[in-house]
Each structure stands twice: as structure tokens, then as C-alpha cells.
Amino acid sequence: MEEMKEVVIKSLKKAEKIIFIFHKYGSSKEKFSVIGRSLSKKFDNAEIHIPDGPQACDEGDGRQWFPFISEDISDWKNSYYEVAPILETYINNILKQNNLKYEDVILTGFSQGAMVSLMLGLKLGVKAIVAFSGQLLDANINMQHNRIPKILLVHGKKDTIVPISEMYSAQNVLKKKNIKTEIFVSETAMHSIDIDMFKSGINFLKNL
């Protein structure tokens, strides 16, 4: 396990919140920094942190948050829980440096990064989660705080990598936990973040 590295985009004003962006499987902090720069222009009081996945990707040259060791989601869940303490420590260190709390944190990510955002955000009780084209790995996730994040699930209707049914499945699980969840569907997007999906995330965060 290698040490986590990151791209940091400082806030234009005093940092009142931290936005973490988690990249997809096989990608990197550099490739997702363009999203961070776009967010920074919209939220001048937010410090943006874009970490690399803590592991070298099993396929290709990028990074991963956890290995996809099979097609069984239970294996993905177990792999996530093995790396979760490292991710929590990383977030806690950033908050300590900025004298901020979980209530000041927004987690967002795409694909595997969205899975990480949902799992971490629900457990820690962050301010908000925006999950692009992801799924919920554990329907019985332990929420260690009473704080309930505000959640937006965003998905492309034509996604064949992570089917849109996973978004609706996550929404149903969260509804049973009395967690209100907003959704946005792009009628034309495949496994990607198109402009309408990105704008939905911006509007959601502006209305927190």
C-alpha cells in the first residue's frame, strides 16, 4: 500500500468547507483536477482535495481505491472495508489541518469514486455527497453519527458499466433508512459525466 498523494486547490477566500473528489477506477488525481478547478470557481470558500487512490490499479497504469477481485459485490464491499481506515485517516488529517469538522465536508466521486463517497459519507455523517455513476456497496452500512448527509445520485441512462438500476437500488436502500435522496438522470449519457450531470451537482451544492 503506497502513501496517498493529492492535488490541492486552495480556496479563494477563507476555507469554510472541504470538497473531496474521488476519481474512477484506473484514473488519477491529475485527470480529475479539471473538475476540481471548475468547482473552485463556483465555490470560492471551499478547499478542494483530489487524492490518488491508495493502490496501484490492477489493470493499467492508474490508481484504484480497492481491487475489483471478482464480479461479486460482496467481494468489492470487503475490499473497500480493508482500505476504509486509510481513507478515514486521510480525511481526518485534512480536517485537523483546517480546523474543520465532518459537517464542513462534501464528498463527490465518479464510478468507483462514487462508491467510496457514499460509503465514507454515510458512515462519517458529512454535510453532503454527490455520487456520479456509482452504487452503494453495503445496504447495512454502519452510520457512526446521527448526522444525515444530503445526497444527490447522478447517473447516465445509457450507462452499461454501472447500470442505472444501481442508482435506483441505492435510492431505495437509503429511503428505507429515512435518508432523503435526490436523483438526476441524463437521458443520453453513458458511463461518463456530461455537462448536464455536472450542472446538476453544482446546483445541488449551491442549494445546501
PDB file of C-alpha atoms in Angstrom:
ATOM      1  CA  MET A   1       0.000   0.000   0.000  1.00  0.00           C
ATOM      2  CA  GLU A   2       1.513   3.290  -1.117  1.00  0.00           C
ATOM      3  CA  GLU A   3       1.060   6.618   0.665  1.00  0.00           C
ATOM      4  CA  MET A   4      -1.850   8.657  -0.648  1.00  0.00           C
ATOM      5  CA  LYS A   5      -0.935  11.672  -2.744  1.00  0.00           C
ATOM      6  CA  GLU A   6      -3.227  14.513  -3.728  1.00  0.00           C
ATOM      7  CA  VAL A   7      -3.846  17.651  -5.716  1.00  0.00           C
ATOM      8  CA  VAL A   8      -4.983  20.559  -3.532  1.00  0.00           C
ATOM      9  CA  ILE A   9      -6.770  23.614  -4.898  1.00  0.00           C
ATOM     10  CA  LYS A  10      -6.767  26.328  -2.270  1.00  0.00           C
ATOM     11  CA  SER A  11      -9.905  28.362  -1.667  1.00  0.00           C
ATOM     12  CA  LEU A  12     -10.022  31.953  -2.914  1.00  0.00           C
ATOM     13  CA  LYS A  13     -11.438  33.037   0.442  1.00  0.00           C
ATOM     14  CA  LYS A  14     -11.098  31.554   3.913  1.00  0.00           C
ATOM     15  CA  ALA A  15     -11.844  27.825   3.666  1.00  0.00           C
ATOM     16  CA  GLU A  16     -15.198  27.100   5.273  1.00  0.00           C
ATOM     17  CA  LYS A  17     -15.640  23.693   3.684  1.00  0.00           C
ATOM     18  CA  ILE A  18     -13.592  20.904   2.155  1.00  0.00           C
ATOM     19  CA  ILE A  19     -14.650  19.183  -1.064  1.00  0.00           C
ATOM     20  CA  PHE A  20     -13.054  15.798  -1.720  1.00  0.00           C
ATOM     21  CA  ILE A  21     -13.143  14.398  -5.261  1.00  0.00           C
ATOM     22  CA  PHE A  22     -12.567  10.659  -5.711  1.00  0.00           C
ATOM     23  CA  HIS A  23     -11.562   9.522  -9.193  1.00  0.00           C
ATOM     24  CA  LYS A  24     -12.768   6.445 -11.052  1.00  0.00           C
ATOM     25  CA  TYR A  25     -11.056   3.065 -11.125  1.00  0.00           C
ATOM     26  CA  GLY A  26      -7.843   3.246 -13.152  1.00  0.00           C
ATOM     27  CA  SER A  27      -7.629   7.034 -13.188  1.00  0.00           C
ATOM     28  CA  SER A  28      -5.631   9.588 -11.177  1.00  0.00           C
ATOM     29  CA  LYS A  29      -5.703  12.847  -9.288  1.00  0.00           C
ATOM     30  CA  GLU A  30      -4.286  14.724 -12.281  1.00  0.00           C
ATOM     31  CA  LYS A  31      -7.043  13.580 -14.629  1.00  0.00           C
ATOM     32  CA  PHE A  32      -9.739  14.716 -12.202  1.00  0.00           C
ATOM     33  CA  SER A  33      -8.113  18.024 -11.303  1.00  0.00           C
ATOM     34  CA  VAL A  34     -10.058  19.754 -14.105  1.00  0.00           C
ATOM     35  CA  ILE A  35     -13.243  19.002 -12.156  1.00  0.00           C
ATOM     36  CA  GLY A  36     -11.627  20.446  -9.062  1.00  0.00           C
ATOM     37  CA  ARG A  37     -10.691  23.659 -10.829  1.00  0.00           C
ATOM     38  CA  SER A  38     -14.238  24.019 -12.133  1.00  0.00           C
ATOM     39  CA  LEU A  39     -15.671  23.531  -8.647  1.00  0.00           C
ATOM     40  CA  SER A  40     -13.214  26.002  -7.173  1.00  0.00           C
ATOM     41  CA  LYS A  41     -14.560  28.720  -9.473  1.00  0.00           C
ATOM     42  CA  LYS A  42     -18.097  28.031  -8.242  1.00  0.00           C
ATOM     43  CA  PHE A  43     -17.296  27.755  -4.517  1.00  0.00           C
ATOM     44  CA  ASP A  44     -14.670  30.287  -3.506  1.00  0.00           C
ATOM     45  CA  ASN A  45     -14.845  29.331   0.178  1.00  0.00           C
ATOM     46  CA  ALA A  46     -14.075  25.649  -0.463  1.00  0.00           C
ATOM     47  CA  GLU A  47     -10.683  23.986  -0.449  1.00  0.00           C
ATOM     48  CA  ILE A  48     -10.618  21.160  -2.994  1.00  0.00           C
ATOM     49  CA  HIS A  49      -8.725  17.927  -2.333  1.00  0.00           C
ATOM     50  CA  ILE A  50      -8.304  15.376  -5.113  1.00  0.00           C
ATOM     51  CA  PRO A  51      -6.467  12.317  -3.786  1.00  0.00           C
ATOM     52  CA  ASP A  52      -4.971   9.445  -5.719  1.00  0.00           C
ATOM     53  CA  GLY A  53      -6.323   6.023  -4.899  1.00  0.00           C
ATOM     54  CA  PRO A  54      -4.023   4.384  -2.336  1.00  0.00           C
ATOM     55  CA  GLN A  55      -3.293   1.379  -4.544  1.00  0.00           C
ATOM     56  CA  ALA A  56      -1.758   0.914  -7.975  1.00  0.00           C
ATOM     57  CA  CYS A  57      -4.528  -0.216 -10.312  1.00  0.00           C
ATOM     58  CA  ASP A  58      -4.715  -3.938 -11.020  1.00  0.00           C
ATOM     59  CA  GLU A  59      -5.404  -3.063 -14.660  1.00  0.00           C
ATOM     60  CA  GLY A  60      -3.406  -0.364 -16.452  1.00  0.00           C
ATOM     61  CA  ASP A  61      -1.268   2.453 -15.078  1.00  0.00           C
ATOM     62  CA  GLY A  62      -3.783   4.361 -12.969  1.00  0.00           C
ATOM     63  CA  ARG A  63      -4.866   4.093  -9.338  1.00  0.00           C
ATOM     64  CA  GLN A  64      -7.665   2.314  -7.519  1.00  0.00           C
ATOM     65  CA  TRP A  65      -9.444   2.736  -4.199  1.00  0.00           C
ATOM     66  CA  PHE A  66      -9.833  -1.009  -3.795  1.00  0.00           C
ATOM     67  CA  PRO A  67      -9.469  -4.020  -6.115  1.00  0.00           C
ATOM     68  CA  PHE A  68     -12.321  -5.480  -8.137  1.00  0.00           C
ATOM     69  CA  ILE A  69     -11.238  -9.014  -7.344  1.00  0.00           C
ATOM     70  CA  SER A  70     -14.380 -10.593  -8.796  1.00  0.00           C
ATOM     71  CA  GLU A  71     -17.795  -9.628 -10.160  1.00  0.00           C
ATOM     72  CA  ASP A  72     -19.385 -10.241  -6.748  1.00  0.00           C
ATOM     73  CA  ILE A  73     -20.330  -7.002  -4.959  1.00  0.00           C
ATOM     74  CA  SER A  74     -19.755  -8.679  -1.592  1.00  0.00           C
ATOM     75  CA  ASP A  75     -16.087  -9.017  -2.554  1.00  0.00           C
ATOM     76  CA  TRP A  76     -15.999  -5.335  -3.526  1.00  0.00           C
ATOM     77  CA  LYS A  77     -17.525  -4.473  -0.152  1.00  0.00           C
ATOM     78  CA  ASN A  78     -14.915  -6.494   1.729  1.00  0.00           C
ATOM     79  CA  SER A  79     -12.113  -4.933  -0.326  1.00  0.00           C
ATOM     80  CA  TYR A  80     -13.470  -1.464   0.425  1.00  0.00           C
ATOM     81  CA  TYR A  81     -13.598  -2.113   4.176  1.00  0.00           C
ATOM     82  CA  GLU A  82      -9.939  -3.147   4.120  1.00  0.00           C
ATOM     83  CA  VAL A  83      -8.878   0.256   2.775  1.00  0.00           C
ATOM     84  CA  ALA A  84     -11.533   2.382   4.534  1.00  0.00           C
ATOM     85  CA  PRO A  85      -9.407   3.119   7.656  1.00  0.00           C
ATOM     86  CA  ILE A  86      -6.721   4.673   5.449  1.00  0.00           C
ATOM     87  CA  LEU A  87      -9.282   6.920   3.753  1.00  0.00           C
ATOM     88  CA  GLU A  88     -10.823   7.967   7.066  1.00  0.00           C
ATOM     89  CA  THR A  89      -7.411   8.826   8.494  1.00  0.00           C
ATOM     90  CA  TYR A  90      -6.641  10.871   5.385  1.00  0.00           C
ATOM     91  CA  ILE A  91      -9.866  12.878   5.732  1.00  0.00           C
ATOM     92  CA  ASN A  92      -9.374  13.354   9.461  1.00  0.00           C
ATOM     93  CA  ASN A  93      -5.871  14.730   8.918  1.00  0.00           C
ATOM     94  CA  ILE A  94      -7.106  17.256   6.355  1.00  0.00           C
ATOM     95  CA  LEU A  95      -9.877  18.416   8.696  1.00  0.00           C
ATOM     96  CA  LYS A  96      -7.455  18.782  11.596  1.00  0.00           C
ATOM     97  CA  GLN A  97      -5.135  20.908   9.459  1.00  0.00           C
ATOM     98  CA  ASN A  98      -8.022  23.212   8.546  1.00  0.00           C
ATOM     99  CA  ASN A  99      -9.767  23.187  11.936  1.00  0.00           C
ATOM    100  CA  LEU A 100     -12.963  21.916  10.320  1.00  0.00           C
ATOM    101  CA  LYS A 101     -15.430  19.110  11.066  1.00  0.00           C
ATOM    102  CA  TYR A 102     -17.342  16.440   9.167  1.00  0.00           C
ATOM    103  CA  GLU A 103     -20.240  18.885   8.903  1.00  0.00           C
ATOM    104  CA  ASP A 104     -17.980  21.001   6.685  1.00  0.00           C
ATOM    105  CA  VAL A 105     -17.161  18.150   4.286  1.00  0.00           C
ATOM    106  CA  ILE A 106     -18.585  17.381   0.842  1.00  0.00           C
ATOM    107  CA  LEU A 107     -17.651  14.096  -0.815  1.00  0.00           C
ATOM    108  CA  THR A 108     -18.022  13.536  -4.522  1.00  0.00           C
ATOM    109  CA  GLY A 109     -16.735  10.966  -6.955  1.00  0.00           C
ATOM    110  CA  PHE A 110     -17.277   9.093 -10.187  1.00  0.00           C
ATOM    111  CA  SER A 111     -17.842   5.333 -10.592  1.00  0.00           C
ATOM    112  CA  GLN A 112     -15.602   3.597  -8.009  1.00  0.00           C
ATOM    113  CA  GLY A 113     -15.005   7.043  -6.528  1.00  0.00           C
ATOM    114  CA  ALA A 114     -18.765   7.437  -6.105  1.00  0.00           C
ATOM    115  CA  MET A 115     -18.877   4.132  -4.229  1.00  0.00           C
ATOM    116  CA  VAL A 116     -16.196   5.455  -1.882  1.00  0.00           C
ATOM    117  CA  SER A 117     -18.039   8.763  -1.449  1.00  0.00           C
ATOM    118  CA  LEU A 118     -21.276   7.053  -0.456  1.00  0.00           C
ATOM    119  CA  MET A 119     -19.692   4.627   1.978  1.00  0.00           C
ATOM    120  CA  LEU A 120     -17.439   7.179   3.671  1.00  0.00           C
ATOM    121  CA  GLY A 121     -20.004   9.963   3.680  1.00  0.00           C
ATOM    122  CA  LEU A 122     -22.759   7.889   5.219  1.00  0.00           C
ATOM    123  CA  LYS A 123     -20.522   6.487   7.939  1.00  0.00           C
ATOM    124  CA  LEU A 124     -18.904   9.788   8.890  1.00  0.00           C
ATOM    125  CA  GLY A 125     -22.010  11.947   8.611  1.00  0.00           C
ATOM    126  CA  VAL A 126     -20.607  14.565   6.253  1.00  0.00           C
ATOM    127  CA  LYS A 127     -22.520  17.584   5.005  1.00  0.00           C
ATOM    128  CA  ALA A 128     -23.271  16.259   1.525  1.00  0.00           C
ATOM    129  CA  ILE A 129     -22.499  13.541  -1.014  1.00  0.00           C
ATOM    130  CA  VAL A 130     -22.682  13.779  -4.789  1.00  0.00           C
ATOM    131  CA  ALA A 131     -22.245  10.352  -6.379  1.00  0.00           C
ATOM    132  CA  PHE A 132     -21.801  10.167 -10.149  1.00  0.00           C
ATOM    133  CA  SER A 133     -22.469   6.795 -11.812  1.00  0.00           C
ATOM    134  CA  GLY A 134     -21.859   4.719  -8.695  1.00  0.00           C
ATOM    135  CA  GLN A 135     -23.570   2.251  -6.413  1.00  0.00           C
ATOM    136  CA  LEU A 136     -23.948   1.520  -2.714  1.00  0.00           C
ATOM    137  CA  LEU A 137     -21.663  -1.332  -1.693  1.00  0.00           C
ATOM    138  CA  ASP A 138     -23.280  -2.154   1.645  1.00  0.00           C
ATOM    139  CA  ALA A 139     -27.013  -1.835   2.353  1.00  0.00           C
ATOM    140  CA  ASN A 140     -26.266  -2.355   6.056  1.00  0.00           C
ATOM    141  CA  ILE A 141     -23.605   0.317   6.362  1.00  0.00           C
ATOM    142  CA  ASN A 142     -22.926   1.473   9.904  1.00  0.00           C
ATOM    143  CA  MET A 143     -23.592   5.188  10.306  1.00  0.00           C
ATOM    144  CA  GLN A 144     -21.496   6.150  13.326  1.00  0.00           C
ATOM    145  CA  HIS A 145     -23.160   9.561  13.722  1.00  0.00           C
ATOM    146  CA  ASN A 146     -26.745  10.784  13.855  1.00  0.00           C
ATOM    147  CA  ARG A 147     -25.964  13.337  11.159  1.00  0.00           C
ATOM    148  CA  ILE A 148     -27.584  12.502   7.845  1.00  0.00           C
ATOM    149  CA  PRO A 149     -25.802  13.784   4.738  1.00  0.00           C
ATOM    150  CA  LYS A 150     -27.720  15.431   1.953  1.00  0.00           C
ATOM    151  CA  ILE A 151     -27.295  13.158  -1.046  1.00  0.00           C
ATOM    152  CA  LEU A 152     -27.512  13.526  -4.812  1.00  0.00           C
ATOM    153  CA  LEU A 153     -27.237  10.446  -7.021  1.00  0.00           C
ATOM    154  CA  VAL A 154     -26.424  11.238 -10.655  1.00  0.00           C
ATOM    155  CA  HIS A 155     -26.426   8.684 -13.453  1.00  0.00           C
ATOM    156  CA  GLY A 156     -26.480   8.284 -17.211  1.00  0.00           C
ATOM    157  CA  LYS A 157     -29.463   6.346 -18.521  1.00  0.00           C
ATOM    158  CA  LYS A 158     -27.321   4.600 -21.141  1.00  0.00           C
ATOM    159  CA  ASP A 159     -24.587   3.534 -18.717  1.00  0.00           C
ATOM    160  CA  THR A 160     -23.578  -0.068 -19.468  1.00  0.00           C
ATOM    161  CA  ILE A 161     -20.666  -0.209 -16.992  1.00  0.00           C
ATOM    162  CA  VAL A 162     -22.670   0.608 -13.856  1.00  0.00           C
ATOM    163  CA  PRO A 163     -26.323   0.260 -14.881  1.00  0.00           C
ATOM    164  CA  ILE A 164     -28.741   2.963 -13.804  1.00  0.00           C
ATOM    165  CA  SER A 165     -30.615   0.303 -11.834  1.00  0.00           C
ATOM    166  CA  GLU A 166     -27.820   0.590  -9.268  1.00  0.00           C
ATOM    167  CA  MET A 167     -28.746   4.222  -8.692  1.00  0.00           C
ATOM    168  CA  TYR A 168     -32.363   3.314  -8.052  1.00  0.00           C
ATOM    169  CA  SER A 169     -31.299   0.438  -5.808  1.00  0.00           C
ATOM    170  CA  ALA A 170     -29.199   2.816  -3.699  1.00  0.00           C
ATOM    171  CA  GLN A 171     -32.069   5.286  -3.563  1.00  0.00           C
ATOM    172  CA  ASN A 172     -34.426   2.573  -2.294  1.00  0.00           C
ATOM    173  CA  VAL A 173     -31.980   1.408   0.372  1.00  0.00           C
ATOM    174  CA  LEU A 174     -31.492   4.970   1.611  1.00  0.00           C
ATOM    175  CA  LYS A 175     -35.244   5.598   1.588  1.00  0.00           C
ATOM    176  CA  LYS A 176     -35.729   2.630   3.934  1.00  0.00           C
ATOM    177  CA  LYS A 177     -33.232   4.299   6.266  1.00  0.00           C
ATOM    178  CA  ASN A 178     -35.287   7.520   6.087  1.00  0.00           C
ATOM    179  CA  ILE A 179     -32.493   9.251   4.207  1.00  0.00           C
ATOM    180  CA  LYS A 180     -33.904  11.636   1.651  1.00  0.00           C
ATOM    181  CA  THR A 181     -32.023  11.330  -1.619  1.00  0.00           C
ATOM    182  CA  GLU A 182     -32.237  13.452  -4.730  1.00  0.00           C
ATOM    183  CA  ILE A 183     -31.526  11.994  -8.161  1.00  0.00           C
ATOM    184  CA  PHE A 184     -30.626  13.321 -11.587  1.00  0.00           C
ATOM    185  CA  VAL A 185     -30.689  11.243 -14.763  1.00  0.00           C
ATOM    186  CA  SER A 186     -29.029  12.158 -18.028  1.00  0.00           C
ATOM    187  CA  GLU A 187     -31.065  10.652 -20.850  1.00  0.00           C
ATOM    188  CA  THR A 188     -28.083  10.471 -23.203  1.00  0.00           C
ATOM    189  CA  ALA A 189     -25.001   9.857 -21.037  1.00  0.00           C
ATOM    190  CA  MET A 190     -23.222   6.539 -20.883  1.00  0.00           C
ATOM    191  CA  HIS A 191     -20.554   5.884 -18.223  1.00  0.00           C
ATOM    192  CA  SER A 192     -19.431   9.490 -18.021  1.00  0.00           C
ATOM    193  CA  ILE A 193     -20.197  12.890 -16.516  1.00  0.00           C
ATOM    194  CA  ASP A 194     -21.819  15.041 -19.160  1.00  0.00           C
ATOM    195  CA  ILE A 195     -22.438  18.769 -18.818  1.00  0.00           C
ATOM    196  CA  ASP A 196     -25.987  18.333 -17.539  1.00  0.00           C
ATOM    197  CA  MET A 197     -24.843  15.878 -14.889  1.00  0.00           C
ATOM    198  CA  PHE A 198     -22.104  18.252 -13.787  1.00  0.00           C
ATOM    199  CA  LYS A 199     -24.520  21.181 -13.628  1.00  0.00           C
ATOM    200  CA  SER A 200     -26.927  19.132 -11.505  1.00  0.00           C
ATOM    201  CA  GLY A 201     -24.147  18.624  -8.973  1.00  0.00           C
ATOM    202  CA  ILE A 202     -23.286  22.318  -8.935  1.00  0.00           C
ATOM    203  CA  ASN A 203     -26.920  23.340  -8.419  1.00  0.00           C
ATOM    204  CA  PHE A 204     -27.373  20.771  -5.652  1.00  0.00           C
ATOM    205  CA  LEU A 205     -24.323  22.062  -3.760  1.00  0.00           C
ATOM    206  CA  LYS A 206     -25.347  25.686  -4.196  1.00  0.00           C
ATOM    207  CA  ASN A 207     -28.702  24.932  -2.589  1.00  0.00           C
ATOM    208  CA  LEU A 208     -27.357  23.176   0.501  1.00  0.00           C
TER     209      LEU A 208
END
